[in-house]
Tab-separated table of C-alpha atoms in Angstrom:
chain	number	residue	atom	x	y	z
A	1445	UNK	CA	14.006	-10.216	20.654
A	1446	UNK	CA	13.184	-12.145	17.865
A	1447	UNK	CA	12.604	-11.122	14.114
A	1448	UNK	CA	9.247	-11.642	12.724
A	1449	UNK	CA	9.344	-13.063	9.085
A	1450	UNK	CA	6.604	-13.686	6.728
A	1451	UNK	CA	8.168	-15.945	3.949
A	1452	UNK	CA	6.524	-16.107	0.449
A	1453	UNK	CA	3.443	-18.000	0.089
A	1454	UNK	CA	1.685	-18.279	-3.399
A	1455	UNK	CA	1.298	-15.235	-5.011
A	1456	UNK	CA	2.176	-13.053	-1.767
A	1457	UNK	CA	5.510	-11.445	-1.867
A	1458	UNK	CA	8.114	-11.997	1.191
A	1459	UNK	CA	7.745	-9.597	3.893
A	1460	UNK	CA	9.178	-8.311	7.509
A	1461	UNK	CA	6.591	-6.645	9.775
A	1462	UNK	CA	8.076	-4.637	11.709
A	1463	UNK	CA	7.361	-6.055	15.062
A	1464	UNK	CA	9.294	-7.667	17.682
A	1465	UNK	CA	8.857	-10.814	19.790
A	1466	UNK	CA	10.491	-11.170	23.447
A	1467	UNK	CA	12.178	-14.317	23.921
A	1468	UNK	CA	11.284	-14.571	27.461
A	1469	UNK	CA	10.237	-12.185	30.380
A	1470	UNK	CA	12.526	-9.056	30.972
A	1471	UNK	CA	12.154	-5.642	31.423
A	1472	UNK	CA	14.608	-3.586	28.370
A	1473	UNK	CA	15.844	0.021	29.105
A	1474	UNK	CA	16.572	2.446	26.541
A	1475	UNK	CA	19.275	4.785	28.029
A	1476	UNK	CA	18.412	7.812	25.593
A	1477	UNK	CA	14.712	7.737	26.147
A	1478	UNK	CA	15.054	7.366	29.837
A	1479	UNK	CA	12.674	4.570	29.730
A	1480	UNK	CA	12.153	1.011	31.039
A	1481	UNK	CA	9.931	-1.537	29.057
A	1482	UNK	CA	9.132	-4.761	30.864
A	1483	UNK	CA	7.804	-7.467	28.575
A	1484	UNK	CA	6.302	-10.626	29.049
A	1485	UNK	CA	7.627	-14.218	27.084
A	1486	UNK	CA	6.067	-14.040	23.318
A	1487	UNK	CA	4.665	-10.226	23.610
A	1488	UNK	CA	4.999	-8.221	20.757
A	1489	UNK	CA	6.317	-4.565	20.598
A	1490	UNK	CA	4.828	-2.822	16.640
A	1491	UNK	CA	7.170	-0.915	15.755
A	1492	UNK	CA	4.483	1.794	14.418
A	1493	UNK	CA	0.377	1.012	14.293
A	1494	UNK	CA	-0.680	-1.368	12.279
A	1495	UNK	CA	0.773	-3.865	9.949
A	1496	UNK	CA	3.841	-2.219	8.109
A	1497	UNK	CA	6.389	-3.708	5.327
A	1498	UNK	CA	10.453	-3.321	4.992
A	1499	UNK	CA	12.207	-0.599	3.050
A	1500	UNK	CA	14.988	-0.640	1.243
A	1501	UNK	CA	17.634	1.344	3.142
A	1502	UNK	CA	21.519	0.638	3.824
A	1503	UNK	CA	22.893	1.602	7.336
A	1504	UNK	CA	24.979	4.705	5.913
A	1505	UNK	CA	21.404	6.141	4.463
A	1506	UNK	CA	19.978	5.814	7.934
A	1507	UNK	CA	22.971	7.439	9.373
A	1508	UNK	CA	22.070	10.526	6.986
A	1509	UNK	CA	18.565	10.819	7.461
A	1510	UNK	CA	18.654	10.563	11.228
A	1511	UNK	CA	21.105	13.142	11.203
A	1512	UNK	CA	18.927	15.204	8.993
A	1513	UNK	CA	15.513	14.920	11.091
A	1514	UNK	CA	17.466	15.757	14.334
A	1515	UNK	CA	18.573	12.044	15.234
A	1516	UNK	CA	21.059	9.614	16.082
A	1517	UNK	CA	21.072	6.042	15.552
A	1518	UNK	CA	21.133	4.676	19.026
A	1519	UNK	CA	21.385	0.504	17.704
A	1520	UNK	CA	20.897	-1.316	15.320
A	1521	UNK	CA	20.011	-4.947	15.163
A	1522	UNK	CA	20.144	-7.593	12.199
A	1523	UNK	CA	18.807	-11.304	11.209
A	1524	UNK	CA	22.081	-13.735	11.127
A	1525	UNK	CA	22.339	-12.985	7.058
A	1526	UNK	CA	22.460	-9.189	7.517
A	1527	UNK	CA	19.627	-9.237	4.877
A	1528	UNK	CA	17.211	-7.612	7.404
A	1529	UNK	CA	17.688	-4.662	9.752
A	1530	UNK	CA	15.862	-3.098	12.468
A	1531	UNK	CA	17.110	0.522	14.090
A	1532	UNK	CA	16.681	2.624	16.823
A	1533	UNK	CA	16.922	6.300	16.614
A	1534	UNK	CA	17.007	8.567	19.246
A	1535	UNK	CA	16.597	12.493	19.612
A	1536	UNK	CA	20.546	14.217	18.702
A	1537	UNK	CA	22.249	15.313	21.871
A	1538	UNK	CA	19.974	13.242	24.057
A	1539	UNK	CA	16.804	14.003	25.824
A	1540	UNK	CA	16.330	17.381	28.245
A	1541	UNK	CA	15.260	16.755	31.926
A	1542	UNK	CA	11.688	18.833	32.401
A	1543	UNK	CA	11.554	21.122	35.278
């Protein structure tokens, strides 16, 4: 996946939507969630609906306020200057099989 940027134009602040962008066709599993994504070349997963804008957060603060709300951070992924981050939490202690 690939990090979508929008870079300063004018009077319009820099911003990362939080969005990702396959670089090719492949199908992604997510071991905690028990689920397999397949995605086309160029599709785009949102992150949450609609557009949404960056916080400012460190890793260690994430840590914390997963572990408050009953999560773990599963990965974590970053642009090549570390100036950008994107993470994925799961549920603490993994997710229970339904009967």
């Amino acid at each position: 996946f690939d990090f979508v940027e929008n870079p300063a134009d004018g009077e319009t602040p820099s911003y990362v939507q939080l969005s990702l962008s396959s670089s090719g066709k492949q199908r992604v599993h997510f071991e905690k969630l028990g689920i397999d994504l397949d995605f086309q070349d160029g599709e785009r997963i949102y992150l949450s609906e609609g557009m949404n804008y960056s916080c400012k957060w460190n890793l260690k603060q994430m840590h914390h306020l997963a572990k408050r709300s009953g999560f773990t951070v599963e990965a974590h992924w970053t642009n090549d200057e570390t100036n950008y981050c994107v993470v994925c939490f799961a549920p603490a202690g993994g997710i229970e099989a339904s009967a």
